[in-house]
Coordinates of C-alpha atoms and ligand atoms in Angstrom, one line a residue:
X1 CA -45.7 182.6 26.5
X2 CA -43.9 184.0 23.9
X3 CA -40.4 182.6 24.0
X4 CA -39.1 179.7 21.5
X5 CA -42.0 180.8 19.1
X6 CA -41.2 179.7 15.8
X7 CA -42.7 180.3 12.2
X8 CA -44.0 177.3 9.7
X9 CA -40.3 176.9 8.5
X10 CA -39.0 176.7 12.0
X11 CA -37.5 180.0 12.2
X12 CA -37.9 182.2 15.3
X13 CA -40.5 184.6 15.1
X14 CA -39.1 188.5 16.3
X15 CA -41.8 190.2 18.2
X16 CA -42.9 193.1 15.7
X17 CA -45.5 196.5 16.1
X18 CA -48.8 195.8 14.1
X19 CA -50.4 199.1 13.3
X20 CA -54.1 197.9 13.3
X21 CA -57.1 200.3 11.7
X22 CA -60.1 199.3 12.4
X23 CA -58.8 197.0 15.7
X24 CA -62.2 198.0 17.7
X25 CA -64.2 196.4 15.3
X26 CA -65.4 192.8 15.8
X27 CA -62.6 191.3 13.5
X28 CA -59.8 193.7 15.1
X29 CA -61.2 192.5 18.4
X30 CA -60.7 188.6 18.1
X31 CA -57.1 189.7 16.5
X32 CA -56.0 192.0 19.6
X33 CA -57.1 189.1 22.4
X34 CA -54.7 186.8 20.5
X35 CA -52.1 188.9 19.5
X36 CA -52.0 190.2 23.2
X37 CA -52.9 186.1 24.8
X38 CA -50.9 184.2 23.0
X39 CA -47.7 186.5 21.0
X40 CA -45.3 188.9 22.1
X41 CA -46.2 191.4 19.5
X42 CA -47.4 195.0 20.0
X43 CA -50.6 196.5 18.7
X44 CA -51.1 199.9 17.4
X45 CA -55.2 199.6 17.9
X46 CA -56.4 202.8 15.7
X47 CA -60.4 202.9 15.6
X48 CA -63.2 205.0 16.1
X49 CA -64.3 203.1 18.7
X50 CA -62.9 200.9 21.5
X51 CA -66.0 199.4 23.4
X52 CA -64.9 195.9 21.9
X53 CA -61.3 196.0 23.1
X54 CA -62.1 197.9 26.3
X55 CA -61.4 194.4 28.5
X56 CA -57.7 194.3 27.0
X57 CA -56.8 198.3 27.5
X58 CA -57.8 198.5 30.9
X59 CA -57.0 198.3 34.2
X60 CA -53.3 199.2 32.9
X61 CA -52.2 196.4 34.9
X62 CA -53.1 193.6 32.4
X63 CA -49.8 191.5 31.9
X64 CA -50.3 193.3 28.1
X65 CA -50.4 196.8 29.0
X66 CA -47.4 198.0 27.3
X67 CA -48.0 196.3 24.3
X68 CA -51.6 197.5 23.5
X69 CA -52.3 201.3 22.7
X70 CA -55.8 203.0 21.7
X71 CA -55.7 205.9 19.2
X72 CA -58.7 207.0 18.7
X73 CA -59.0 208.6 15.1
X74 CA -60.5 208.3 12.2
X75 CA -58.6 207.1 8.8
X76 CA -60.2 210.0 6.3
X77 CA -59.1 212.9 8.2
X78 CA -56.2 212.3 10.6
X79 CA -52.3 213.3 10.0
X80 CA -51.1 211.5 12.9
X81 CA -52.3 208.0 10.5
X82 CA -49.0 208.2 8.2
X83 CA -46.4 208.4 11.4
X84 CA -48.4 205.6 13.5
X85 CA -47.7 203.5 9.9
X86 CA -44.2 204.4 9.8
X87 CA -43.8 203.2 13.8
X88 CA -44.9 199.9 12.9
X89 CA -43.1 197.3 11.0
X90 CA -46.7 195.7 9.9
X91 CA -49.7 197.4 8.7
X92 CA -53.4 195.8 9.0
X93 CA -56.3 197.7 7.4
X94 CA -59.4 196.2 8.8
X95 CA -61.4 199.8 8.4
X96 CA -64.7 199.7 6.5
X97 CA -68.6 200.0 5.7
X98 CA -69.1 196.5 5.5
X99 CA -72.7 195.7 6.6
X100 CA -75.1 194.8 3.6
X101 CA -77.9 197.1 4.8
X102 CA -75.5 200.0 3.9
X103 CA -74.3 199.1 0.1
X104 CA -77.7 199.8 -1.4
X105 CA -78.8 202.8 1.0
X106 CA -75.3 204.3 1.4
X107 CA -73.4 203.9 -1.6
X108 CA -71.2 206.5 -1.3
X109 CA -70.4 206.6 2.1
X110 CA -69.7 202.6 1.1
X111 CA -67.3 203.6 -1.8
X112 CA -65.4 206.1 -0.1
X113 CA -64.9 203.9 3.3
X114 CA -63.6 201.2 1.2
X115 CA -62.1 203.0 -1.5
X116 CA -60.9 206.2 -1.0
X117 CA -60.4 206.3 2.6
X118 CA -57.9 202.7 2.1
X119 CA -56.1 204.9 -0.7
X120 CA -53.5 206.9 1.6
X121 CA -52.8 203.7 4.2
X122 CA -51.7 202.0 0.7
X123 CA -50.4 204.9 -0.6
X124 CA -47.9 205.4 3.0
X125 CA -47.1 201.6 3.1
X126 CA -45.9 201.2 0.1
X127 CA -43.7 204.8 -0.2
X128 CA -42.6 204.0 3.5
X129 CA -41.4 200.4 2.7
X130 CA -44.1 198.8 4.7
X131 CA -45.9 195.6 4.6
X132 CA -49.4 196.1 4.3
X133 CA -52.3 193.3 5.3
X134 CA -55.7 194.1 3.8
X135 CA -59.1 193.3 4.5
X136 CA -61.2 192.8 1.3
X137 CA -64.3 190.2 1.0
X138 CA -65.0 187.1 -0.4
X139 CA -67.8 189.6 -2.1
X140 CA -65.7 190.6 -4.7
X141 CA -66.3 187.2 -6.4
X142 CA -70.1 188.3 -6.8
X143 CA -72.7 185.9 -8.1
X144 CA -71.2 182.3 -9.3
X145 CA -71.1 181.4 -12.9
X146 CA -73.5 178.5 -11.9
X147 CA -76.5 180.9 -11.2
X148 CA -76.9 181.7 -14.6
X149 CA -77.6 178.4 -15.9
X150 CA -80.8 177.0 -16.8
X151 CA -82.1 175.6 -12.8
X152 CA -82.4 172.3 -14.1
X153 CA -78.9 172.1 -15.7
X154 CA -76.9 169.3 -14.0
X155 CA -73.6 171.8 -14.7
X156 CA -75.0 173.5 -11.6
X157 CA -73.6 170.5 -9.8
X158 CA -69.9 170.8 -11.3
X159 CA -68.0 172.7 -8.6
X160 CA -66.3 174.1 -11.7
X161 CA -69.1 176.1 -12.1
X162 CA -69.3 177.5 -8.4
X163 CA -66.1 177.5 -6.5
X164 CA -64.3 180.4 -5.7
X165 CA -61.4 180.2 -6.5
X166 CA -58.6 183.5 -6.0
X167 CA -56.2 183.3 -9.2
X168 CA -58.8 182.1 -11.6
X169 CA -62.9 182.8 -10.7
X170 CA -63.9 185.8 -12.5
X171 CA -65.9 188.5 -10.4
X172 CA -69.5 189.1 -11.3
X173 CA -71.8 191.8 -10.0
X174 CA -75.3 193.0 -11.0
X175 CA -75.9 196.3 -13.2
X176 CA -75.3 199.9 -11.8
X177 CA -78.4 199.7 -10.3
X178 CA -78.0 197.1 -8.1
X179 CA -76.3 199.0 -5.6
X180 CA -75.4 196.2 -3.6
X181 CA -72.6 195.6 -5.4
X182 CA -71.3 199.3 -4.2
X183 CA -69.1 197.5 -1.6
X184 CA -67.8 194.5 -3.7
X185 CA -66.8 196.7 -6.6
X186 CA -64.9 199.4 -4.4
X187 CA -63.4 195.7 -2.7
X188 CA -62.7 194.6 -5.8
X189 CA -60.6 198.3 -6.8
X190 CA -58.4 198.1 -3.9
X191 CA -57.5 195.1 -4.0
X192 CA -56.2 195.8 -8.0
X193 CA -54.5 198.7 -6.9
X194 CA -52.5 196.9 -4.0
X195 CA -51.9 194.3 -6.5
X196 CA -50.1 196.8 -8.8
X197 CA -48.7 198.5 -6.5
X198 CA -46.9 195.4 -5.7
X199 CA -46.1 194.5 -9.3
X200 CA -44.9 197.9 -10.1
X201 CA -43.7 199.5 -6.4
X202 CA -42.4 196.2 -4.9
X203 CA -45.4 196.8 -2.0
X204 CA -45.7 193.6 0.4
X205 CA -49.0 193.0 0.8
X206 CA -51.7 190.5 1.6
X207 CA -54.9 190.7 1.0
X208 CA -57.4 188.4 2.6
X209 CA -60.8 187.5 1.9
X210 CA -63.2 186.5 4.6
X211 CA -66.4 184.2 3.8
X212 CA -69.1 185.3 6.6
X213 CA -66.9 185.0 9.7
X214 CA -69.1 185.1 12.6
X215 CA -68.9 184.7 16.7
X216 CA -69.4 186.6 19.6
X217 CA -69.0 190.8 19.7
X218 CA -70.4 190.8 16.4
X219 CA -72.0 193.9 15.3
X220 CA -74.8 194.6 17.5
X221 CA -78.4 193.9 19.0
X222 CA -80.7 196.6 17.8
X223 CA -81.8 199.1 20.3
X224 CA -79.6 197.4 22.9
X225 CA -76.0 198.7 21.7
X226 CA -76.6 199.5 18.5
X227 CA -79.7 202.0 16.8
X228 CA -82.9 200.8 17.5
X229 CA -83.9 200.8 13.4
X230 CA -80.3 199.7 12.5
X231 CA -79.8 196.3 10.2
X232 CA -76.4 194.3 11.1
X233 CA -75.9 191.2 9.6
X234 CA -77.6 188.1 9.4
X235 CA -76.2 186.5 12.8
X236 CA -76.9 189.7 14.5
X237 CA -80.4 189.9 12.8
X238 CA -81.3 186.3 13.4
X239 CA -80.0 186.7 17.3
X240 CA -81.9 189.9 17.5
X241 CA -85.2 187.8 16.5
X242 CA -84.9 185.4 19.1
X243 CA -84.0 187.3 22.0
X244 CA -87.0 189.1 21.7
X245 CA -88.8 186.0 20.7
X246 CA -90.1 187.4 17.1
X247 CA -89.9 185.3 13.9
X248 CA -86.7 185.2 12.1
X249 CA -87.1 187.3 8.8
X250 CA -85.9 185.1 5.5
X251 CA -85.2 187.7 2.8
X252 CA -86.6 186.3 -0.7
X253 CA -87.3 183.0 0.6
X254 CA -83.9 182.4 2.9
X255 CA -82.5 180.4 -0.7
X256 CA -79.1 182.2 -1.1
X257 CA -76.5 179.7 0.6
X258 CA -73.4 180.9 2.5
X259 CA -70.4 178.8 4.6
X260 CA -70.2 180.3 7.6
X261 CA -66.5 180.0 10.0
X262 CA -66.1 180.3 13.6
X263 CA -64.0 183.8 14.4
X264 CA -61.6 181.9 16.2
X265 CA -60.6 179.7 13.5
X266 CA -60.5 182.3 11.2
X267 CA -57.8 184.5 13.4
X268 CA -55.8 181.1 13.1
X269 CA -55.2 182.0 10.0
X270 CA -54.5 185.8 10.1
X271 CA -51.9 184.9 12.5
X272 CA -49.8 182.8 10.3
X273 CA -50.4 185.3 7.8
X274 CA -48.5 187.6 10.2
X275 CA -46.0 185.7 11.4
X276 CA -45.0 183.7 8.1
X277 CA -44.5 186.9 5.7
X278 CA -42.3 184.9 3.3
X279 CA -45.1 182.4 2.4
X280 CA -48.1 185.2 2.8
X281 CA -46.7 188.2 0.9
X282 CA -48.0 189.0 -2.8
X283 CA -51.1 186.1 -1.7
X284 CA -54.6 186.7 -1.9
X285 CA -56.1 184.3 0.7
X286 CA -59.7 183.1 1.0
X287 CA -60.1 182.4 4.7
X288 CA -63.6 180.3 5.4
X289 CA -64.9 176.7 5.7
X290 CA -66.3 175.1 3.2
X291 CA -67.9 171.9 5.2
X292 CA -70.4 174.8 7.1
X293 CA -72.6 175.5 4.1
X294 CA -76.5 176.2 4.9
X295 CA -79.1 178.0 2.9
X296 CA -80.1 180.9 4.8
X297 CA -83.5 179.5 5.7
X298 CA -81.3 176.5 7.5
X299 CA -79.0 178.9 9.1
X300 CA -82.4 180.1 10.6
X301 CA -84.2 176.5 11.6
X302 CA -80.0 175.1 13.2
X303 CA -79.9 178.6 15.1
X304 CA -83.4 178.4 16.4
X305 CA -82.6 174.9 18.2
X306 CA -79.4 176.1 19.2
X307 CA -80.8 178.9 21.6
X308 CA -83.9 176.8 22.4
X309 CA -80.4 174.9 23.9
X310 CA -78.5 177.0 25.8
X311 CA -81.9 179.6 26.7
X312 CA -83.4 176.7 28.0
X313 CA -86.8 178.4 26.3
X314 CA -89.1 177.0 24.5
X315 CA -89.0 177.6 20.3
X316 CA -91.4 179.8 18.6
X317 CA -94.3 178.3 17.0
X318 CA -93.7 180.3 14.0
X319 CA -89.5 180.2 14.1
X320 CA -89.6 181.9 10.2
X321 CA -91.5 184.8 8.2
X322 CA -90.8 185.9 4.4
X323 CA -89.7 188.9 3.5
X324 CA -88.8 190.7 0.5
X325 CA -85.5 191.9 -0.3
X326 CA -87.3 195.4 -1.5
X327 CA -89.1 195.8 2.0
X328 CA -86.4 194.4 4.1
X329 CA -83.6 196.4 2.6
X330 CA -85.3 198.6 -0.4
X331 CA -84.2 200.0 -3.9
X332 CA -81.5 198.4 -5.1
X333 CA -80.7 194.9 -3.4
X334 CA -79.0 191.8 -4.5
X335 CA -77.3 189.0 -3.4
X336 CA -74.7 186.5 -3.5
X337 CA -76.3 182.8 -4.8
X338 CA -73.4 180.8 -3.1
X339 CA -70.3 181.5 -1.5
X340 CA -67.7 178.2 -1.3
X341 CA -64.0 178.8 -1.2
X342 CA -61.7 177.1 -2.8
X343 CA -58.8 176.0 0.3
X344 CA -55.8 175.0 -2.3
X345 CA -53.5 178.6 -2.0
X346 CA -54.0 178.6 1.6
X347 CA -53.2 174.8 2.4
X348 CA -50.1 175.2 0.2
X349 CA -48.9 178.4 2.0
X350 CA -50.1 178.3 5.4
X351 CA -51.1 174.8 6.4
X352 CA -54.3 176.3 7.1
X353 CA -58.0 174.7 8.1
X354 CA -60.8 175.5 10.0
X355 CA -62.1 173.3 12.9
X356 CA -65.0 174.3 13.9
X357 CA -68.6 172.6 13.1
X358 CA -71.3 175.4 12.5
X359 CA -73.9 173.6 15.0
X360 CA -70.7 174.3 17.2
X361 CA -69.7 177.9 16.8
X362 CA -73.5 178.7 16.9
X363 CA -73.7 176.8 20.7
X364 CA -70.8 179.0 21.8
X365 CA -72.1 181.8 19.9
X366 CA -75.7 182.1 21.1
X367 CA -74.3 181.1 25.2
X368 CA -72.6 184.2 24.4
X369 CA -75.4 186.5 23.0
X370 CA -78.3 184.9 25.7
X371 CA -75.3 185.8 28.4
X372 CA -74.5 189.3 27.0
X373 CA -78.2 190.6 25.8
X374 CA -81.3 188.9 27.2
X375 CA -81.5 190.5 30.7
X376 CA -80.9 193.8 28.5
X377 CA -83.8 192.8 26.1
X378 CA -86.1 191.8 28.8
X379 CA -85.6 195.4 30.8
X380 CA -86.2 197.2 27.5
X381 CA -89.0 195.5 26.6
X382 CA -90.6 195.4 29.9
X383 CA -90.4 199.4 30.7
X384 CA -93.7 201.2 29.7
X385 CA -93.8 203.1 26.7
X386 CA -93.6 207.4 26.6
X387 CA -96.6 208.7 25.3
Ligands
NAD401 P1 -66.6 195.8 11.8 O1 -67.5 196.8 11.3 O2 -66.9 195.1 13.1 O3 -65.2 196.5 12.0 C1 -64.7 197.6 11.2 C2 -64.1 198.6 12.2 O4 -63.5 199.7 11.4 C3 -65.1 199.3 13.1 O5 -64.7 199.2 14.5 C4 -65.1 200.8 12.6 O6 -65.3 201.7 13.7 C5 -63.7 200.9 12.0 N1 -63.7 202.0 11.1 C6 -64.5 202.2 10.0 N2 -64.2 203.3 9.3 C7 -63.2 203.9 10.1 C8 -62.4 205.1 9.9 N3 -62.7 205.9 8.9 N4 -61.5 205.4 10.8 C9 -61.2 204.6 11.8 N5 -61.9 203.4 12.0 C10 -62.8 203.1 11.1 O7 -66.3 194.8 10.7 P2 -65.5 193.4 10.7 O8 -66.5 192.3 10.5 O9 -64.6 193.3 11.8 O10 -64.7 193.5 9.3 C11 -63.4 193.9 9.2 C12 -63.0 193.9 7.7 O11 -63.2 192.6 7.2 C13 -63.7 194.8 6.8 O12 -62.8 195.4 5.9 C14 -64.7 194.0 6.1 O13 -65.0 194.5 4.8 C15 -64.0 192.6 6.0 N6 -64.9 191.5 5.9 C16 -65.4 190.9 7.0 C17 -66.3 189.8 6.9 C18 -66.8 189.1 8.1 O14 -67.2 188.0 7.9 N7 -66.8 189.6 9.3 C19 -66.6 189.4 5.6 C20 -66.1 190.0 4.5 C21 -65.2 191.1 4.7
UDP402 N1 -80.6 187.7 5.6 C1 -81.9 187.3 5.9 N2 -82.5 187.8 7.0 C2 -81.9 188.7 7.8 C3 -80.6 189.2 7.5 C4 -80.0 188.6 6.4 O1 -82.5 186.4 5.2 O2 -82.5 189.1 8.8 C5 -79.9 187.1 4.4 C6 -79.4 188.1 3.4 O3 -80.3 188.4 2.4 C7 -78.2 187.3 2.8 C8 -77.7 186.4 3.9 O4 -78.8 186.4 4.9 O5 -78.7 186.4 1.8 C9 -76.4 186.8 4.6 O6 -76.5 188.2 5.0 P1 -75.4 188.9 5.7 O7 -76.0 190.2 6.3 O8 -74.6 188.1 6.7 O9 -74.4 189.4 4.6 P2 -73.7 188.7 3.3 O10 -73.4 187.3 3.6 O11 -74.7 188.9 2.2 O12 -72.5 189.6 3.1

């Protein structure tokens, strides 16, 4: 497996220790399978929780088993974090509020997870000499120039006016109110303060910016393995709708557009990132795909074929319902207009590009959720209600 591994310049890659916060998450999941599969590297896996990465710490005699170890602890209050940074040669700070249901409803608990609580694993990577990989959000960029001109304006065509590009877009949020923007603007702070701390304390760092990532183990089904009245994101919501056979809720008219990438693709990229620090460090890196754009109202019609697919049931009559933003997730919403990323830093330093078709990555996607969730959904729904 791992011997005569080499990196992008054809040098052999040493087998390293990753400290990974945030590694039972659904991100940190996908990462530990591959790192574990396919490398010879050893994971430092420092969660909360560890239901997603259960299947690769036990039984211990997984052909992995020394190379994986669960700590469970939490980032804002631990002392054992600073010595499990200085074990490892490689830091990877996945840790974070990041659900949008949160920003507007939980904006401090949103700023401090993404601010305050990333502060010290900065802070001991760069006084212990250690590279650091960080998770920000293709959020910071905010709203495109584009939305703000006239609707008939044929500039809204001009990808000048609505790529995303890292070392030139500027980042646009709403006003204070809008407390969406909670998340993108404590995003947004990090990444400025690992970006000086690399100008002025020589950090290495990465910082990489997913666009809407999706595949299997994300987030949760409510009421199944996650609470009953919480609000994941939309693949989780839009799953959540057809296994219990209820119209998919479009949130101010399903308009806003996103590109959506297959997990696996993604992690493609995180990898070289790791393994090629020479051409990754000092980068900020969009990771997504821009040939998988939908409006959200398409995401909803493609993904209700899909699992009429691979459920082998029937589609609703009514497949979509409006919704406002204000009743779906109150006071203080807003959203993104358009998300495409701009693949030219990434190409250049990494060779990277995603494969994946979205009708694809939903099929494998949704065999995965019918497989994992729909016996589940159809014993919870069938028991009788307590009075
Ligand atoms: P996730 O919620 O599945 O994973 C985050 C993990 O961090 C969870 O397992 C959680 O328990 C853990 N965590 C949070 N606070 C912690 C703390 N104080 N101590 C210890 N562990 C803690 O989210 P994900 O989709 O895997 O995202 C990972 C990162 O990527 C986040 O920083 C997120 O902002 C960023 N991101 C992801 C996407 C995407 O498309 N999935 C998009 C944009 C940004
Ligand atoms: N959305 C929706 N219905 C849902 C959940 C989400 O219409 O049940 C919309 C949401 O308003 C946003 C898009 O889907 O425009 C993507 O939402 P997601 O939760 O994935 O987060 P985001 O891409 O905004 O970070």
């Amino acid at each position: 497996m791992a011997s005569g591994r080499v990196d992008l310049d054809g040098n052999p890659i040493r087998p390293i220790t990753i400290c990974m916060i945030g590694a039972g998450g659904f991100i940190g999941s996908h990462l530990c399978e591959k790192l574990m599969a396919e490398t010879p590297h050893k994971v430092l896996a420092v969660d909360v929780y560890n239901d997603k990465i259960k299947h690769l710490l036990e039984p211990s005699s997984l052909p992995w088993a020394d190379r994986i170890q669960f700590h469970r602890l939490n980032i804002k209050n631990d002392s054992r974090l600073e010595g499990l940074i200085r074990m490892a040669d490689l830091t990877i700070n996945l840790a974070a509020i990041c659900t949008p249901a949160d920003y507007n409803t939980r904006p401090l608990d949103t700023i401090y997870s993404n601010f305050i609580d990333a502060l010290p694993v900065v802070k001991y990577c760069s006084e212990n000499g250690k590279r650091l990989i960080h998770f920000s959000t293709c959020e910071v960029y905010g709203k495109t120039i584009g939305c703000f001109l006239p609707k008939d304006s044929p500039l809204r065509q001009d990808p000048a006016y609505y790529v995303l590009k890292e070392d030139d877009s500027p980042c646009i949020f709403g006003s204070i109110e809008k407390q969406r923007w909670s998340y993108a603007c404590a995003k947004q702070l990090i990444e400025r303060l690992i970006y000086a701390e690399g100008a002025e304390n020589g950090l290495e760092f990465t910082i990489v910016r997913p666009f809407n990532w999706i595949g299997p183990r994300m987030d949760f089904i409510p009421g199944i393995d996650g609470p009953s009245e919480g609000v994941p994101r939309v693949l989780a919501c839009f799953s959540n709708n057809l296994l219990r056979r209820e119209s998919l809720k479009l949130v101010d008219g399903g308009q806003s557009q996103r590109t959506f990438v297959y997990i696996k693709d993604a992690i493609e990229a995180v990898l070289l990132m790791i393994e090629n620090p020479a051409r990754a460090n000092g980068q900020i890196f969009n990771v997504g795909n821009p040939n998988n754009e939908v409006t959200v109202r398409q995401l909803a019609e493609m993904m209700t074929q899909v699992y009429s697919k691979v459920s082998g049931e029937p589609p609703l009559d009514m497949p979509t319902v409006d919704v406002s933003s204000k009743e779906f997730y109150g006071e203080g919403y807003d959203d993104s207009d358009k998300r495409i990323p701009d693949m030219t830093i990434i190409n250049r330093q990494l060779g990277w590009n995603p494969k994946t078709s979205l009708w694809d990555l939903l099929e494998s996607t949704l065999t995965y959720q019918h497989r994992t969730y729909a016996e589940a959904i159809k014993k919870a729904t069938s028991k009788p209600v307590a009075s």
